[in-house]
């Protein structure tokens, strides 16, 4: 008697975050928020995360909703949603988590960055 094994991967019952080679992850909460924003717009949206010089602590995060990736973007996925990081920003975000928080002070995408030596009160600016 022979048995047939399925070659299709099973879908896990929990959120799956793909860790980029640089250790950057997209949290499940951020993926859910991206999905809701895309559904409201009627199209797939990607979250572009970049690090720019400036801000009160030396560097600042920039978040944009975009419809397409650039050829050299690092793509980090979770639950069918994706964040994009440009090559210049990748070293600043190594092992960081891109998350979404909904608190009394407001709802926003944030970066939980283990490389940041300090950050300002707003949470958008940091130093290394």
mmCIF file of N, CA and C in Angstrom:
data_model
loop_
_atom_site.group_PDB
_atom_site.id
_atom_site.type_symbol
_atom_site.label_atom_id
_atom_site.label_comp_id
_atom_site.label_asym_id
_atom_site.label_seq_id
_atom_site.Cartn_x
_atom_site.Cartn_y
_atom_site.Cartn_z
ATOM 1 N N UNK A 1 0.850 -1.165 0.000
ATOM 2 C CA UNK A 1 0.000 0.000 0.000
ATOM 3 C C UNK A 1 0.900 1.235 0.000
ATOM 4 N N UNK A 2 0.654 2.138 -0.909
ATOM 5 C CA UNK A 2 1.474 3.340 -0.955
ATOM 6 C C UNK A 2 0.687 4.515 -0.395
ATOM 7 N N UNK A 3 1.430 5.461 0.142
ATOM 8 C CA UNK A 3 0.784 6.659 0.667
ATOM 9 C C UNK A 3 1.245 7.848 -0.150
ATOM 10 N N UNK A 4 0.396 8.823 -0.240
ATOM 11 C CA UNK A 4 0.706 10.029 -0.979
ATOM 12 C C UNK A 4 0.928 11.154 0.031
ATOM 13 N N UNK A 5 2.076 11.801 -0.080
ATOM 14 C CA UNK A 5 2.364 12.906 0.817
ATOM 15 C C UNK A 5 2.102 14.214 0.086
ATOM 16 N N UNK A 6 1.487 15.111 0.786
ATOM 17 C CA UNK A 6 1.196 16.419 0.210
ATOM 18 C C UNK A 6 2.479 17.236 0.122
ATOM 19 N N UNK A 7 2.661 17.923 -0.997
ATOM 20 C CA UNK A 7 3.823 18.787 -1.153
ATOM 21 C C UNK A 7 3.485 20.228 -0.827
ATOM 22 N N UNK A 8 2.224 20.491 -0.518
ATOM 23 C CA UNK A 8 1.818 21.846 -0.179
ATOM 24 C C UNK A 8 2.089 22.088 1.300
ATOM 25 N N UNK A 9 2.696 23.251 1.616
ATOM 26 C CA UNK A 9 2.952 23.544 3.019
ATOM 27 C C UNK A 9 1.646 23.800 3.762
ATOM 28 N N UNK A 10 1.604 23.406 5.016
ATOM 29 C CA UNK A 10 0.413 23.667 5.813
ATOM 30 C C UNK A 10 0.474 25.095 6.323
ATOM 31 N N UNK A 11 -0.671 25.691 6.484
ATOM 32 C CA UNK A 11 -0.744 27.056 6.974
ATOM 33 C C UNK A 11 -0.821 27.024 8.487
ATOM 34 N N UNK A 12 0.123 27.691 9.166
ATOM 35 C CA UNK A 12 0.076 27.677 10.624
ATOM 36 C C UNK A 12 -1.116 28.490 11.133
ATOM 37 N N UNK A 13 -1.562 28.169 12.336
ATOM 38 C CA UNK A 13 -2.705 28.847 12.932
ATOM 39 C C UNK A 13 -2.278 30.102 13.689
ATOM 40 N N UNK A 14 -1.049 30.524 13.536
ATOM 41 C CA UNK A 14 -0.538 31.691 14.239
ATOM 42 C C UNK A 14 0.195 32.596 13.258
ATOM 43 N N UNK A 15 0.479 33.809 13.697
ATOM 44 C CA UNK A 15 1.168 34.774 12.840
ATOM 45 C C UNK A 15 2.602 34.333 12.583
ATOM 46 N N UNK A 16 3.038 34.514 11.357
ATOM 47 C CA UNK A 16 4.390 34.151 10.987
ATOM 48 C C UNK A 16 5.110 35.397 10.490
ATOM 49 N N UNK A 17 6.161 35.781 11.179
ATOM 50 C CA UNK A 17 6.988 36.902 10.757
ATOM 51 C C UNK A 17 8.243 36.330 10.130
ATOM 52 N N UNK A 18 8.568 36.804 8.958
ATOM 53 C CA UNK A 18 9.789 36.373 8.288
ATOM 54 C C UNK A 18 10.908 37.287 8.738
ATOM 55 N N UNK A 19 11.949 36.700 9.309
ATOM 56 C CA UNK A 19 13.092 37.478 9.756
ATOM 57 C C UNK A 19 14.035 37.651 8.578
ATOM 58 N N UNK A 20 14.319 38.904 8.241
ATOM 59 C CA UNK A 20 15.252 39.208 7.160
ATOM 60 C C UNK A 20 16.654 38.781 7.604
ATOM 61 N N UNK A 21 17.556 38.571 6.662
ATOM 62 C CA UNK A 21 18.925 38.185 7.043
ATOM 63 C C UNK A 21 19.549 39.150 8.052
ATOM 64 N N UNK A 22 19.149 40.379 8.043
ATOM 65 C CA UNK A 22 19.666 41.370 8.969
ATOM 66 C C UNK A 22 18.917 41.355 10.298
ATOM 67 N N UNK A 23 17.985 40.426 10.462
ATOM 68 C CA UNK A 23 17.250 40.294 11.719
ATOM 69 C C UNK A 23 16.066 41.226 11.857
ATOM 70 N N UNK A 24 15.727 41.970 10.831
ATOM 71 C CA UNK A 24 14.602 42.906 10.896
ATOM 72 C C UNK A 24 13.298 42.117 10.768
ATOM 73 N N UNK A 25 12.330 42.424 11.631
ATOM 74 C CA UNK A 25 11.044 41.737 11.574
ATOM 75 C C UNK A 25 9.897 42.742 11.508
ATOM 76 N N UNK A 26 8.782 42.278 10.968
ATOM 77 C CA UNK A 26 7.532 43.028 10.948
ATOM 78 C C UNK A 26 6.601 42.333 11.930
ATOM 79 N N UNK A 27 6.191 43.036 12.968
ATOM 80 C CA UNK A 27 5.327 42.462 13.995
ATOM 81 C C UNK A 27 3.937 42.188 13.433
ATOM 82 N N UNK A 28 3.259 41.203 14.024
ATOM 83 C CA UNK A 28 1.918 40.828 13.579
ATOM 84 C C UNK A 28 0.943 41.994 13.693
ATOM 85 N N UNK A 29 1.062 42.813 14.736
ATOM 86 C CA UNK A 29 0.180 43.972 14.892
ATOM 87 C C UNK A 29 0.364 44.984 13.769
ATOM 88 N N UNK A 30 1.602 45.169 13.336
ATOM 89 C CA UNK A 30 1.877 46.075 12.216
ATOM 90 C C UNK A 30 1.302 45.503 10.923
ATOM 91 N N UNK A 31 1.409 44.191 10.756
ATOM 92 C CA UNK A 31 0.855 43.540 9.562
ATOM 93 C C UNK A 31 -0.670 43.693 9.533
ATOM 94 N N UNK A 32 -1.309 43.521 10.682
ATOM 95 C CA UNK A 32 -2.774 43.685 10.742
ATOM 96 C C UNK A 32 -3.172 45.114 10.376
ATOM 97 N N UNK A 33 -2.435 46.087 10.883
ATOM 98 C CA UNK A 33 -2.746 47.490 10.585
ATOM 99 C C UNK A 33 -2.564 47.779 9.097
ATOM 100 N N UNK A 34 -1.478 47.253 8.509
ATOM 101 C CA UNK A 34 -1.263 47.422 7.065
ATOM 102 C C UNK A 34 -2.406 46.816 6.267
ATOM 103 N N UNK A 35 -2.860 45.637 6.681
ATOM 104 C CA UNK A 35 -3.972 44.983 5.987
ATOM 105 C C UNK A 35 -5.234 45.838 6.053
ATOM 106 N N UNK A 36 -5.518 46.420 7.226
ATOM 107 C CA UNK A 36 -6.703 47.282 7.376
ATOM 108 C C UNK A 36 -6.580 48.541 6.527
ATOM 109 N N UNK A 37 -5.396 49.144 6.506
ATOM 110 C CA UNK A 37 -5.195 50.341 5.687
ATOM 111 C C UNK A 37 -5.362 50.023 4.202
ATOM 112 N N UNK A 38 -4.816 48.885 3.770
ATOM 113 C CA UNK A 38 -4.953 48.471 2.378
ATOM 114 C C UNK A 38 -6.399 48.191 2.011
ATOM 115 N N UNK A 39 -7.122 47.543 2.918
ATOM 116 C CA UNK A 39 -8.541 47.256 2.662
ATOM 117 C C UNK A 39 -9.335 48.554 2.546
ATOM 118 N N UNK A 40 -9.027 49.535 3.379
ATOM 119 C CA UNK A 40 -9.730 50.819 3.327
ATOM 120 C C UNK A 40 -9.436 51.562 2.023
ATOM 121 N N UNK A 41 -8.227 51.397 1.503
ATOM 122 C CA UNK A 41 -7.842 52.055 0.251
ATOM 123 C C UNK A 41 -8.229 51.247 -0.988
ATOM 124 N N UNK A 42 -8.538 49.968 -0.783
ATOM 125 C CA UNK A 42 -8.899 49.107 -1.905
ATOM 126 C C UNK A 42 -7.698 48.643 -2.725
ATOM 127 N N UNK A 43 -6.515 48.642 -2.114
ATOM 128 C CA UNK A 43 -5.308 48.193 -2.817
ATOM 129 C C UNK A 43 -4.271 47.751 -1.795
ATOM 130 N N UNK A 44 -3.307 47.000 -2.254
ATOM 131 C CA UNK A 44 -2.233 46.546 -1.384
ATOM 132 C C UNK A 44 -1.288 47.701 -1.095
ATOM 133 N N UNK A 45 -0.994 47.896 0.187
ATOM 134 C CA UNK A 45 -0.058 48.938 0.592
ATOM 135 C C UNK A 45 1.142 48.306 1.279
ATOM 136 N N UNK A 46 2.298 48.868 1.049
ATOM 137 C CA UNK A 46 3.530 48.433 1.682
ATOM 138 C C UNK A 46 4.003 49.557 2.597
ATOM 139 N N UNK A 47 4.613 49.208 3.707
ATOM 140 C CA UNK A 47 5.129 50.209 4.630
ATOM 141 C C UNK A 47 6.618 50.396 4.381
ATOM 142 N N UNK A 48 7.005 51.571 3.915
ATOM 143 C CA UNK A 48 8.416 51.888 3.719
ATOM 144 C C UNK A 48 8.936 52.504 5.016
ATOM 145 N N UNK A 49 10.004 51.917 5.552
ATOM 146 C CA UNK A 49 10.642 52.407 6.768
ATOM 147 C C UNK A 49 12.054 52.836 6.395
ATOM 148 N N UNK A 50 12.399 54.075 6.732
ATOM 149 C CA UNK A 50 13.724 54.597 6.411
ATOM 150 C C UNK A 50 14.293 55.313 7.620
ATOM 151 N N UNK A 51 15.606 55.430 7.637
ATOM 152 C CA UNK A 51 16.302 56.196 8.666
ATOM 153 C C UNK A 51 16.946 57.385 7.975
ATOM 154 N N UNK A 52 16.626 58.580 8.463
ATOM 155 C CA UNK A 52 17.168 59.821 7.916
ATOM 156 C C UNK A 52 17.992 60.518 8.992
ATOM 157 N N UNK A 53 18.962 61.287 8.569
ATOM 158 C CA UNK A 53 19.687 62.138 9.501
ATOM 159 C C UNK A 53 18.779 63.263 9.955
ATOM 160 N N UNK A 54 18.888 63.654 11.224
ATOM 161 C CA UNK A 54 18.079 64.752 11.736
ATOM 162 C C UNK A 54 17.356 64.370 12.996
ATOM 163 N N UNK A 55 16.397 65.162 13.352
ATOM 164 C CA UNK A 55 15.670 64.931 14.588
ATOM 165 C C UNK A 55 16.471 65.427 15.777
ATOM 166 N N UNK A 56 15.888 65.386 16.937
ATOM 167 C CA UNK A 56 16.557 65.935 18.119
ATOM 168 C C UNK A 56 17.634 65.012 18.679
ATOM 169 N N UNK A 57 17.719 63.765 18.216
ATOM 170 C CA UNK A 57 18.727 62.845 18.728
ATOM 171 C C UNK A 57 19.744 62.403 17.676
ATOM 172 N N UNK A 58 19.683 62.915 16.472
ATOM 173 C CA UNK A 58 20.672 62.583 15.445
ATOM 174 C C UNK A 58 20.116 61.862 14.235
ATOM 175 N N UNK A 59 19.217 60.894 14.446
ATOM 176 C CA UNK A 59 18.579 60.148 13.361
ATOM 177 C C UNK A 59 17.083 60.126 13.629
ATOM 178 N N UNK A 60 16.315 59.962 12.568
ATOM 179 C CA UNK A 60 14.875 59.844 12.749
ATOM 180 C C UNK A 60 14.308 58.817 11.789
ATOM 181 N N UNK A 61 13.224 58.178 12.211
ATOM 182 C CA UNK A 61 12.537 57.200 11.378
ATOM 183 C C UNK A 61 11.554 57.922 10.476
ATOM 184 N N UNK A 62 11.425 57.417 9.269
ATOM 185 C CA UNK A 62 10.425 57.934 8.328
ATOM 186 C C UNK A 62 9.572 56.752 7.877
ATOM 187 N N UNK A 63 8.262 56.909 7.944
ATOM 188 C CA UNK A 63 7.317 55.875 7.534
ATOM 189 C C UNK A 63 6.484 56.414 6.382
ATOM 190 N N UNK A 64 6.330 55.605 5.339
ATOM 191 C CA UNK A 64 5.492 55.969 4.191
ATOM 192 C C UNK A 64 4.701 54.745 3.754
ATOM 193 N N UNK A 65 3.494 54.964 3.313
ATOM 194 C CA UNK A 65 2.715 53.901 2.683
ATOM 195 C C UNK A 65 2.915 54.031 1.180
ATOM 196 N N UNK A 66 3.367 52.956 0.549
ATOM 197 C CA UNK A 66 3.638 52.962 -0.887
ATOM 198 C C UNK A 66 2.966 51.754 -1.527
ATOM 199 N N UNK A 67 2.858 51.792 -2.847
ATOM 200 C CA UNK A 67 2.212 50.695 -3.569
ATOM 201 C C UNK A 67 3.203 49.734 -4.210
ATOM 202 N N UNK A 68 4.470 50.148 -4.337
ATOM 203 C CA UNK A 68 5.454 49.287 -5.008
ATOM 204 C C UNK A 68 6.811 49.433 -4.339
ATOM 205 N N UNK A 69 7.589 48.366 -4.425
ATOM 206 C CA UNK A 69 8.946 48.355 -3.881
ATOM 207 C C UNK A 69 9.934 48.827 -4.940
ATOM 208 N N UNK A 70 11.068 49.324 -4.489
ATOM 209 C CA UNK A 70 12.192 49.627 -5.380
ATOM 210 C C UNK A 70 12.979 48.329 -5.565
ATOM 211 N N UNK A 71 13.750 48.236 -6.621
ATOM 212 C CA UNK A 71 14.498 47.011 -6.921
ATOM 213 C C UNK A 71 15.443 46.593 -5.809
ATOM 214 N N UNK A 72 16.037 47.550 -5.085
ATOM 215 C CA UNK A 72 17.038 47.212 -4.078
ATOM 216 C C UNK A 72 16.498 47.210 -2.646
ATOM 217 N N UNK A 73 15.189 47.315 -2.483
ATOM 218 C CA UNK A 73 14.597 47.294 -1.144
ATOM 219 C C UNK A 73 14.725 45.927 -0.493
ATOM 220 N N UNK A 74 14.942 45.920 0.806
ATOM 221 C CA UNK A 74 14.829 44.713 1.612
ATOM 222 C C UNK A 74 13.351 44.585 1.953
ATOM 223 N N UNK A 75 12.780 43.415 1.731
ATOM 224 C CA UNK A 75 11.352 43.188 1.980
ATOM 225 C C UNK A 75 11.220 42.280 3.197
ATOM 226 N N UNK A 76 10.453 42.736 4.197
ATOM 227 C CA UNK A 76 10.217 41.970 5.415
ATOM 228 C C UNK A 76 8.722 41.694 5.483
ATOM 229 N N UNK A 77 8.334 40.425 5.601
ATOM 230 C CA UNK A 77 6.922 40.059 5.517
ATOM 231 C C UNK A 77 6.394 39.403 6.778
ATOM 232 N N UNK A 78 5.095 39.573 6.978
ATOM 233 C CA UNK A 78 4.368 38.895 8.050
ATOM 234 C C UNK A 78 2.911 38.824 7.629
ATOM 235 N N UNK A 79 2.332 37.647 7.677
ATOM 236 C CA UNK A 79 0.914 37.443 7.384
ATOM 237 C C UNK A 79 0.476 38.063 6.058
ATOM 238 N N UNK A 80 1.319 37.967 5.031
ATOM 239 C CA UNK A 80 0.977 38.461 3.711
ATOM 240 C C UNK A 80 1.154 39.964 3.530
ATOM 241 N N UNK A 81 1.633 40.650 4.537
ATOM 242 C CA UNK A 81 1.884 42.092 4.466
ATOM 243 C C UNK A 81 3.395 42.301 4.449
ATOM 244 N N UNK A 82 3.849 43.485 3.993
ATOM 245 C CA UNK A 82 5.286 43.700 3.872
ATOM 246 C C UNK A 82 5.703 45.109 4.242
ATOM 247 N N UNK A 83 6.890 45.180 4.837
ATOM 248 C CA UNK A 83 7.584 46.445 5.075
ATOM 249 C C UNK A 83 8.808 46.444 4.174
ATOM 250 N N UNK A 84 9.203 47.617 3.739
ATOM 251 C CA UNK A 84 10.353 47.786 2.860
ATOM 252 C C UNK A 84 11.387 48.653 3.556
ATOM 253 N N UNK A 85 12.660 48.279 3.399
ATOM 254 C CA UNK A 85 13.751 49.069 3.967
ATOM 255 C C UNK A 85 14.783 49.280 2.869
ATOM 256 N N UNK A 86 15.182 50.539 2.664
ATOM 257 C CA UNK A 86 16.185 50.836 1.646
ATOM 258 C C UNK A 86 17.566 50.388 2.140
ATOM 259 N N UNK A 87 18.495 50.123 1.226
ATOM 260 C CA UNK A 87 19.814 49.599 1.601
ATOM 261 C C UNK A 87 20.602 50.502 2.556
ATOM 262 N N UNK A 88 20.441 51.810 2.463
ATOM 263 C CA UNK A 88 21.167 52.731 3.341
ATOM 264 C C UNK A 88 20.661 52.613 4.778
ATOM 265 N N UNK A 89 19.380 52.347 4.966
ATOM 266 C CA UNK A 89 18.776 52.272 6.301
ATOM 267 C C UNK A 89 18.982 50.929 6.983
ATOM 268 N N UNK A 90 19.250 49.873 6.214
ATOM 269 C CA UNK A 90 19.346 48.518 6.772
ATOM 270 C C UNK A 90 20.321 48.427 7.945
ATOM 271 N N UNK A 91 21.554 48.954 7.865
ATOM 272 C CA UNK A 91 22.475 48.804 9.004
ATOM 273 C C UNK A 91 21.958 49.451 10.292
ATOM 274 N N UNK A 92 21.178 50.520 10.175
ATOM 275 C CA UNK A 92 20.636 51.192 11.351
ATOM 276 C C UNK A 92 19.493 50.402 11.984
ATOM 277 N N UNK A 93 18.885 49.501 11.227
ATOM 278 C CA UNK A 93 17.719 48.750 11.684
ATOM 279 C C UNK A 93 18.017 47.278 11.952
ATOM 280 N N UNK A 94 19.282 46.897 11.959
ATOM 281 C CA UNK A 94 19.659 45.497 12.170
ATOM 282 C C UNK A 94 19.058 44.978 13.478
ATOM 283 N N UNK A 95 18.356 43.853 13.389
ATOM 284 C CA UNK A 95 17.690 43.183 14.520
ATOM 285 C C UNK A 95 16.541 43.991 15.130
ATOM 286 N N UNK A 96 16.009 44.970 14.407
ATOM 287 C CA UNK A 96 14.902 45.782 14.906
ATOM 288 C C UNK A 96 13.553 45.151 14.546
ATOM 289 N N UNK A 97 12.534 45.548 15.271
ATOM 290 C CA UNK A 97 11.170 45.109 14.993
ATOM 291 C C UNK A 97 10.340 46.324 14.595
ATOM 292 N N UNK A 98 9.636 46.197 13.494
ATOM 293 C CA UNK A 98 8.707 47.232 13.043
ATOM 294 C C UNK A 98 7.348 46.847 13.602
ATOM 295 N N UNK A 99 6.785 47.702 14.440
ATOM 296 C CA UNK A 99 5.558 47.369 15.152
ATOM 297 C C UNK A 99 4.524 48.477 14.974
ATOM 298 N N UNK A 100 3.330 48.222 15.477
ATOM 299 C CA UNK A 100 2.269 49.227 15.508
ATOM 300 C C UNK A 100 1.753 49.281 16.934
ATOM 301 N N UNK A 101 1.678 50.487 17.492
ATOM 302 C CA UNK A 101 1.152 50.646 18.848
ATOM 303 C C UNK A 101 -0.076 51.539 18.803
ATOM 304 N N UNK A 102 -1.033 51.209 19.638
ATOM 305 C CA UNK A 102 -2.266 51.980 19.768
ATOM 306 C C UNK A 102 -2.429 52.272 21.253
ATOM 307 N N UNK A 103 -1.968 53.458 21.656
ATOM 308 C CA UNK A 103 -1.952 53.836 23.064
ATOM 309 C C UNK A 103 -2.728 55.130 23.269
ATOM 310 N N UNK A 104 -2.847 55.535 24.497
ATOM 311 C CA UNK A 104 -3.544 56.761 24.831
ATOM 312 C C UNK A 104 -2.943 57.962 24.107
ATOM 313 N N UNK A 105 -1.619 57.971 23.954
ATOM 314 C CA UNK A 105 -0.934 59.087 23.287
ATOM 315 C C UNK A 105 -1.147 59.075 21.773
ATOM 316 N N UNK A 106 -1.629 57.977 21.219
ATOM 317 C CA UNK A 106 -1.896 57.898 19.780
ATOM 318 C C UNK A 106 -1.542 56.546 19.212
ATOM 319 N N UNK A 107 -1.943 56.331 17.984
ATOM 320 C CA UNK A 107 -1.666 55.089 17.265
ATOM 321 C C UNK A 107 -0.655 55.387 16.178
ATOM 322 N N UNK A 108 0.392 54.558 16.105
ATOM 323 C CA UNK A 108 1.435 54.820 15.125
ATOM 324 C C UNK A 108 2.319 53.590 14.914
ATOM 325 N N UNK A 109 2.983 53.577 13.763
ATOM 326 C CA UNK A 109 4.024 52.590 13.534
ATOM 327 C C UNK A 109 5.248 53.041 14.306
ATOM 328 N N UNK A 110 5.975 52.082 14.883
ATOM 329 C CA UNK A 110 7.183 52.372 15.647
ATOM 330 C C UNK A 110 8.252 51.355 15.283
ATOM 331 N N UNK A 111 9.482 51.690 15.619
ATOM 332 C CA UNK A 111 10.598 50.765 15.455
ATOM 333 C C UNK A 111 11.155 50.472 16.832
ATOM 334 N N UNK A 112 11.219 49.205 17.179
ATOM 335 C CA UNK A 112 11.869 48.771 18.419
ATOM 336 C C UNK A 112 13.285 48.377 18.023
ATOM 337 N N UNK A 113 14.217 49.296 18.270
ATOM 338 C CA UNK A 113 15.560 49.196 17.712
ATOM 339 C C UNK A 113 16.599 48.944 18.804
ATOM 340 N N UNK A 114 17.192 47.750 18.841
ATOM 341 C CA UNK A 114 18.209 47.465 19.852
ATOM 342 C C UNK A 114 19.512 48.223 19.619
ATOM 343 N N UNK A 115 19.677 48.838 18.454
ATOM 344 C CA UNK A 115 20.892 49.599 18.143
ATOM 345 C C UNK A 115 20.843 51.019 18.684
ATOM 346 N N UNK A 116 19.668 51.492 19.043
ATOM 347 C CA UNK A 116 19.514 52.872 19.501
ATOM 348 C C UNK A 116 20.044 53.005 20.927
ATOM 349 N N UNK A 117 21.054 53.866 21.096
ATOM 350 C CA UNK A 117 21.619 54.105 22.421
ATOM 351 C C UNK A 117 20.691 54.972 23.255
ATOM 352 N N UNK A 118 19.974 55.883 22.598
ATOM 353 C CA UNK A 118 19.009 56.731 23.282
ATOM 354 C C UNK A 118 17.985 57.202 22.265
ATOM 355 N N UNK A 119 16.852 57.658 22.761
ATOM 356 C CA UNK A 119 15.831 58.212 21.877
ATOM 357 C C UNK A 119 15.158 59.375 22.576
ATOM 358 N N UNK A 120 14.503 60.188 21.789
ATOM 359 C CA UNK A 120 13.805 61.340 22.369
ATOM 360 C C UNK A 120 12.433 60.930 22.870
ATOM 361 N N UNK A 121 11.750 61.856 23.501
ATOM 362 C CA UNK A 121 10.433 61.568 24.070
ATOM 363 C C UNK A 121 9.385 61.188 23.046
ATOM 364 N N UNK A 122 9.520 61.689 21.818
ATOM 365 C CA UNK A 122 8.519 61.391 20.791
ATOM 366 C C UNK A 122 8.680 59.987 20.229
ATOM 367 N N UNK A 123 9.854 59.368 20.403
ATOM 368 C CA UNK A 123 10.074 58.010 19.917
ATOM 369 C C UNK A 123 10.403 57.917 18.446
ATOM 370 N N UNK A 124 10.498 59.045 17.751
ATOM 371 C CA UNK A 124 10.798 59.032 16.330
ATOM 372 C C UNK A 124 12.277 59.296 16.081
ATOM 373 N N UNK A 125 12.941 59.961 17.014
ATOM 374 C CA UNK A 125 14.337 60.326 16.851
ATOM 375 C C UNK A 125 15.197 59.471 17.796
ATOM 376 N N UNK A 126 16.394 59.100 17.324
ATOM 377 C CA UNK A 126 17.267 58.258 18.138
ATOM 378 C C UNK A 126 18.723 58.528 17.823
ATOM 379 N N UNK A 127 19.605 58.031 18.682
ATOM 380 C CA UNK A 127 21.043 58.114 18.429
ATOM 381 C C UNK A 127 21.635 56.719 18.563
ATOM 382 N N UNK A 128 22.783 56.540 17.944
ATOM 383 C CA UNK A 128 23.474 55.245 17.996
ATOM 384 C C UNK A 128 24.813 55.438 18.681
#
